[in-house]
XYZ file of N, CA, C and O in Angstrom:
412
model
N 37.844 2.214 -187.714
C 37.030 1.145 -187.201
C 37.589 -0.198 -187.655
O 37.693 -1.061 -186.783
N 37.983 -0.512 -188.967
C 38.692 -1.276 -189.481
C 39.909 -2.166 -188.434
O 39.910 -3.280 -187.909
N 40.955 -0.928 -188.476
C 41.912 -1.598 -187.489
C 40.926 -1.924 -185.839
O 40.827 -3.024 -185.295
N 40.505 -1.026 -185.504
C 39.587 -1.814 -183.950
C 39.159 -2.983 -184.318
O 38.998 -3.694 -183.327
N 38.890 -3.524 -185.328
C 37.867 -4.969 -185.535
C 39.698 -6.076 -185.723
O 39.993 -7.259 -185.551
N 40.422 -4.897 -186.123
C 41.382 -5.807 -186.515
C 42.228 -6.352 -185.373
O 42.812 -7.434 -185.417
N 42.243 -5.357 -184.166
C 42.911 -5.853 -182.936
C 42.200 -6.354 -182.400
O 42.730 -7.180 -181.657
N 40.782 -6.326 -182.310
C 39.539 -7.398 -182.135
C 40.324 -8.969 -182.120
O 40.656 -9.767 -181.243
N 40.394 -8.917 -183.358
C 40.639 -10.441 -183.829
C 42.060 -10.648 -183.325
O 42.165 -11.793 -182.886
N 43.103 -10.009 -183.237
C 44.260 -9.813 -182.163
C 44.254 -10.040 -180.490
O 44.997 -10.439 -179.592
N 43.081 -9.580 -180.672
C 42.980 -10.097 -178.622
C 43.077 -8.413 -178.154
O 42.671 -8.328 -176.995
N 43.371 -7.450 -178.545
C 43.427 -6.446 -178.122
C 42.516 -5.452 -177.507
O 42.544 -4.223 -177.557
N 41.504 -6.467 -176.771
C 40.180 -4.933 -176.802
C 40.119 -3.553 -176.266
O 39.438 -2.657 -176.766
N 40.874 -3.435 -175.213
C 41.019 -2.469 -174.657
C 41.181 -1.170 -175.956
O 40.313 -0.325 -176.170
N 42.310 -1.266 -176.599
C 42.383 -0.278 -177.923
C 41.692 -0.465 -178.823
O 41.508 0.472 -179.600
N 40.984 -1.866 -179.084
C 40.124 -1.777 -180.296
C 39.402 -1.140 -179.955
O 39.436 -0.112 -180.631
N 38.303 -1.092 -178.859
C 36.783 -0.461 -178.562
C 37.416 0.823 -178.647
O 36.595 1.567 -179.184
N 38.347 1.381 -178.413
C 38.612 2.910 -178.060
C 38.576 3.282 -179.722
O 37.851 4.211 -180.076
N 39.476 2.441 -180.866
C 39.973 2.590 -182.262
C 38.261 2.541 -182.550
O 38.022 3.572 -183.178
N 37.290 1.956 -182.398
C 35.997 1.147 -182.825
C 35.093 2.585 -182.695
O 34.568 3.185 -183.633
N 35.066 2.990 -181.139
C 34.649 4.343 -180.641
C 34.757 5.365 -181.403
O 33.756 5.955 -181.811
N 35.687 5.643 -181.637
C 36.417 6.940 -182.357
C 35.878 6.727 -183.878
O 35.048 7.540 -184.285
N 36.256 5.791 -184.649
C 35.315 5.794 -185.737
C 33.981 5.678 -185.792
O 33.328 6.071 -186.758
N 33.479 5.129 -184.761
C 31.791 5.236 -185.207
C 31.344 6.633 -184.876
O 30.170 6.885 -185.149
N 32.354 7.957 -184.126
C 31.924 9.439 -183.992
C 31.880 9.994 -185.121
O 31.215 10.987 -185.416
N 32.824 9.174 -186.033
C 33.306 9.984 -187.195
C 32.533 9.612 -188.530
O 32.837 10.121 -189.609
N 31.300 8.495 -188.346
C 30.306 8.680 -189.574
C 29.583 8.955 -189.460
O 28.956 8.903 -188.402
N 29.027 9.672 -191.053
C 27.732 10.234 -191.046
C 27.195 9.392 -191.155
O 27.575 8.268 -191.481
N 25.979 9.846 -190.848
C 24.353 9.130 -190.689
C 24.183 8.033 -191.772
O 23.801 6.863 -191.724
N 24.542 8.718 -192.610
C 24.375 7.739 -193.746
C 25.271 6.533 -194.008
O 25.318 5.600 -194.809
N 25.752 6.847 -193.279
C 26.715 5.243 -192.949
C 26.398 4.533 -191.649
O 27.348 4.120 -190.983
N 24.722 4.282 -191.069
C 24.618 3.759 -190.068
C 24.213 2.110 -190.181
O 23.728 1.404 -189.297
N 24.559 1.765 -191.491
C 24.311 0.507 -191.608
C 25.670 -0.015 -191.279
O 25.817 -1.105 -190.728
N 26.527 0.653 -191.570
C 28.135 0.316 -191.161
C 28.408 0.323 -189.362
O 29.198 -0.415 -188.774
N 27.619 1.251 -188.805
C 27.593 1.486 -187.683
C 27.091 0.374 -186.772
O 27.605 -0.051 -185.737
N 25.818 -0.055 -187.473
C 25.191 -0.953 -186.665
C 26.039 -2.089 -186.184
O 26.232 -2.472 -185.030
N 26.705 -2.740 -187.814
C 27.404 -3.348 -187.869
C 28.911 -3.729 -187.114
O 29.186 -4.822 -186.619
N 29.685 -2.685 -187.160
C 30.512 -2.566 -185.811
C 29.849 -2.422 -184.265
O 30.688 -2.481 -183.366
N 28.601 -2.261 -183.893
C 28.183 -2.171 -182.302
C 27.884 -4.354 -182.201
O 27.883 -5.182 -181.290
N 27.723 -4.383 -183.422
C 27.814 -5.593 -183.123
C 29.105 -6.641 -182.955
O 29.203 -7.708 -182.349
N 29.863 -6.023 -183.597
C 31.133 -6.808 -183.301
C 31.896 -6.668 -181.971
O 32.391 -7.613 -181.357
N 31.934 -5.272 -181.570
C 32.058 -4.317 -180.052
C 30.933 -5.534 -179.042
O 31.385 -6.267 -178.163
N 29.372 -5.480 -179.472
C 29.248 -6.839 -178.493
C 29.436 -7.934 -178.140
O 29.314 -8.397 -177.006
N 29.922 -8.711 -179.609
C 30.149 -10.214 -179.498
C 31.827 -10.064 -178.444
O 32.218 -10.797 -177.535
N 32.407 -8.968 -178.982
C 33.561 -8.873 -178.003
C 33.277 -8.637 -176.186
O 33.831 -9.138 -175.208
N 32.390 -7.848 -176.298
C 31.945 -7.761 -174.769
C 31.649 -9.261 -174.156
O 31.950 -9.777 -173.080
N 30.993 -9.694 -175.205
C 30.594 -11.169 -174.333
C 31.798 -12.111 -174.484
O 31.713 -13.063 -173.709
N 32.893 -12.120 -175.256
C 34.148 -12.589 -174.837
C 34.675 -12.213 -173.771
O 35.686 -12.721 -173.286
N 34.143 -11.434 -173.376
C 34.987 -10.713 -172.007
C 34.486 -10.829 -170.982
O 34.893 -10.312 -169.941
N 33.078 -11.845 -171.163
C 32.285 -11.969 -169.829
C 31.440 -10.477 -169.595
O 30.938 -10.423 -168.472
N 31.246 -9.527 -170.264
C 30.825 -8.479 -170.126
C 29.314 -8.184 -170.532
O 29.111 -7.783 -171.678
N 28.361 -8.339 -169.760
C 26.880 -8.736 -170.955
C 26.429 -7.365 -170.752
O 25.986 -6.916 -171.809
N 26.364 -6.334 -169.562
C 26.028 -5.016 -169.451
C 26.229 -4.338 -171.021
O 25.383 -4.098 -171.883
N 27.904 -4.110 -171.012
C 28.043 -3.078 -172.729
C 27.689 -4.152 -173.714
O 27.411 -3.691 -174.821
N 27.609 -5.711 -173.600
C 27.412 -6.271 -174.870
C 25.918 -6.225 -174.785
O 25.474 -6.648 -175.852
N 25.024 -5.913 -174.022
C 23.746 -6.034 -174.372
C 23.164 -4.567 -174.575
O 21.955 -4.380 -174.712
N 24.224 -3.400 -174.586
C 24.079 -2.131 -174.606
C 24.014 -1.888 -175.934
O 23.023 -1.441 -176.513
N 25.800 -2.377 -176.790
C 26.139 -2.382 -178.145
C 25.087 -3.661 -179.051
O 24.719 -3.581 -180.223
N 24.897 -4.389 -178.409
C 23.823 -5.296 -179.538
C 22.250 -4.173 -179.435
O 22.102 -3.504 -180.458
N 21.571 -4.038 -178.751
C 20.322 -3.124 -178.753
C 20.689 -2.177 -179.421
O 19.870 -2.070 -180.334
N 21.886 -0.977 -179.555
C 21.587 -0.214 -180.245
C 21.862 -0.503 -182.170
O 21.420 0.090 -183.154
N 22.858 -1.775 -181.998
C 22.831 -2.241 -183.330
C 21.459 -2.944 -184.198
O 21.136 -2.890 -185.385
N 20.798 -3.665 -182.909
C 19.446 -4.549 -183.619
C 18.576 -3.237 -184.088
O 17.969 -3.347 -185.153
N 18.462 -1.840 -183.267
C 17.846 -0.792 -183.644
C 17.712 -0.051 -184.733
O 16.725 0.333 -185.361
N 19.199 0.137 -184.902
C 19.955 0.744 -186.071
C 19.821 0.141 -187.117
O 19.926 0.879 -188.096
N 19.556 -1.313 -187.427
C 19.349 -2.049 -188.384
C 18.125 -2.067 -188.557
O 17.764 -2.018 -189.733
N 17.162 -2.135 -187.592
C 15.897 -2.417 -188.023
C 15.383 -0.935 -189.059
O 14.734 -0.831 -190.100
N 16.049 0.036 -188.154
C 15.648 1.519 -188.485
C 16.379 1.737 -190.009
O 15.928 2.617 -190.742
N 17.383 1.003 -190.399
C 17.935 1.430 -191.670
C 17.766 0.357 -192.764
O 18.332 0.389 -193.857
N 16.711 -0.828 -192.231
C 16.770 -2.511 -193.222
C 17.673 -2.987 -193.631
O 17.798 -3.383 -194.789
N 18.724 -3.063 -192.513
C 20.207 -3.795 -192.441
C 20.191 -5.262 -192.468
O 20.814 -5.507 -191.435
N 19.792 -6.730 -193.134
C 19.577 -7.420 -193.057
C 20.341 -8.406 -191.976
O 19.982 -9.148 -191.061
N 22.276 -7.793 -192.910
C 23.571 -8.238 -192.212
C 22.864 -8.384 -190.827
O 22.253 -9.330 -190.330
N 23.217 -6.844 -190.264
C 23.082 -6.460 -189.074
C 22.331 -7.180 -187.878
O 22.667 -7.539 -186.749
N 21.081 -7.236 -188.679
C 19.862 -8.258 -187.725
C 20.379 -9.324 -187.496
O 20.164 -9.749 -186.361
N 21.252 -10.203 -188.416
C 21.644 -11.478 -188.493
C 22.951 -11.216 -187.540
O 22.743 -11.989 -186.604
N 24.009 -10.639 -187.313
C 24.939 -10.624 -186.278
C 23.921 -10.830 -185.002
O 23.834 -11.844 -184.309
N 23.162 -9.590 -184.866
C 22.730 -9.476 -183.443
C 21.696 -10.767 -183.640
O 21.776 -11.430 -182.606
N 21.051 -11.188 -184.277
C 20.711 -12.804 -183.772
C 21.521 -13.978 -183.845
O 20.970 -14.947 -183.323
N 22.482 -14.170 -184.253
C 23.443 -14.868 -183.699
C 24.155 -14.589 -182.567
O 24.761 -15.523 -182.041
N 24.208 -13.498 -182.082
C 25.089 -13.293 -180.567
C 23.805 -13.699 -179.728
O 24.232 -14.294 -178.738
N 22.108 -13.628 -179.678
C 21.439 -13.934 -179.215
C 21.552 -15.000 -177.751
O 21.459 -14.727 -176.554
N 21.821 -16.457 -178.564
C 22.071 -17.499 -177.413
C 22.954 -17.229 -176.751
O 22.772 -17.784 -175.668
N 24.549 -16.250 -176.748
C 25.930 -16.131 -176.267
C 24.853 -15.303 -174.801
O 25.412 -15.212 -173.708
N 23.505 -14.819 -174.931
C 23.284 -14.036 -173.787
C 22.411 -14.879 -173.021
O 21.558 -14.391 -172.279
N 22.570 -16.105 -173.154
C 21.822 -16.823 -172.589
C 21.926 -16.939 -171.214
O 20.978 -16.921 -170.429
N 23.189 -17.068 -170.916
C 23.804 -17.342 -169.647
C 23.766 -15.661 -168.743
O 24.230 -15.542 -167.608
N 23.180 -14.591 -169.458
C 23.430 -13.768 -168.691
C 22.091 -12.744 -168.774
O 21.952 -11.530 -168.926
N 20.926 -14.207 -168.543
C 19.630 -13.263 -168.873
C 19.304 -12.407 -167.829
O 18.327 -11.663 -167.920
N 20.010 -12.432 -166.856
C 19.564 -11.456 -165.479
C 20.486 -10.220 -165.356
O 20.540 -9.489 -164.367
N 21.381 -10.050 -166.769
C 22.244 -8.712 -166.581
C 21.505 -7.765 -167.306
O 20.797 -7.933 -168.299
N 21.853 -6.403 -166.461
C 21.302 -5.397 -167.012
C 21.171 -5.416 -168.605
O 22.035 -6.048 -169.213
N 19.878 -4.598 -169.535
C 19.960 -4.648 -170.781
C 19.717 -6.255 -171.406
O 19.350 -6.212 -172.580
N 19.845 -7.607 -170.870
C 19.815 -8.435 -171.688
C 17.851 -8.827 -171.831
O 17.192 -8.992 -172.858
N 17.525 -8.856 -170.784
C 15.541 -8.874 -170.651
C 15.690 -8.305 -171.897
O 15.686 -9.110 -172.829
N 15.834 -7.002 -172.203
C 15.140 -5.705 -172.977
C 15.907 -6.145 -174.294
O 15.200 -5.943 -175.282
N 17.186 -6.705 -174.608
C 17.738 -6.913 -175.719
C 16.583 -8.186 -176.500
O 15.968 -8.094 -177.563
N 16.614 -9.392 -175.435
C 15.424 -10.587 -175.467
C 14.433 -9.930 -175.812
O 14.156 -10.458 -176.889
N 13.678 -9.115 -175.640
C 12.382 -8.590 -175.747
C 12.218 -7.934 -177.151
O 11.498 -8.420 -178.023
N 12.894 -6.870 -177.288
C 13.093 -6.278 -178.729
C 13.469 -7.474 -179.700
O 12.583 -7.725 -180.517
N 14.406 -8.122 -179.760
C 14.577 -9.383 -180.604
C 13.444 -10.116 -180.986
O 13.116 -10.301 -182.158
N 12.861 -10.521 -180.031
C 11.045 -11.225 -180.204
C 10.062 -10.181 -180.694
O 8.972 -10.713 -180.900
N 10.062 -9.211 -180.888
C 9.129 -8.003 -181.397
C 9.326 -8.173 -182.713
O 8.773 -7.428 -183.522
């Protein structure tokens, strides 16, 4: 997951999300504060990409995962990518991302 965040920051997404993917199969449960944490970086990248469908897919299941494990980090990524979905409140998943966030 490491290197995916690292070609992240490279410009590489196509292999990061795949590198990003593959490690988040490979932890246990008990590492879902780590998890959360990468679905959030996987979204802020989606919304670099103009992509708000998987970035409002990967932020919901991260704001979840955090709430469900008292990830503080976590909450705080996915409310900072918050406004980046501003512009794309009519894509699938972003209503429901908005909604859970205000809960």
């Amino acid at each position: 997951m490491d290197s995916g965040q690292a070609l992240l920051d490279l410009g590489d997404t196509g292999r990061a999300h795949q590198l990003i993917t593959e490690g988040e199969r490979l932890l246990p449960t008990a590492r879902d504060k780590t998890r959360g944490v990468f679905l959030a970086y996987r979204a802020a990248s989606h919304l670099d990409l103009n992509e708000p469908e998987p970035a409002a897919a990967a932020a919901t299941q991260s704001l979840l995962l955090a709430r469900r494990t008292g990830a503080p980090r976590c909450m705080k990524l996915v409310d900072d990518l918050l406004p980046h979905f501003k512009p794309y409140q009519h894509a699938q998943g972003v209503p429901e991302l908005f909604h859970l966030a205000a809960t």
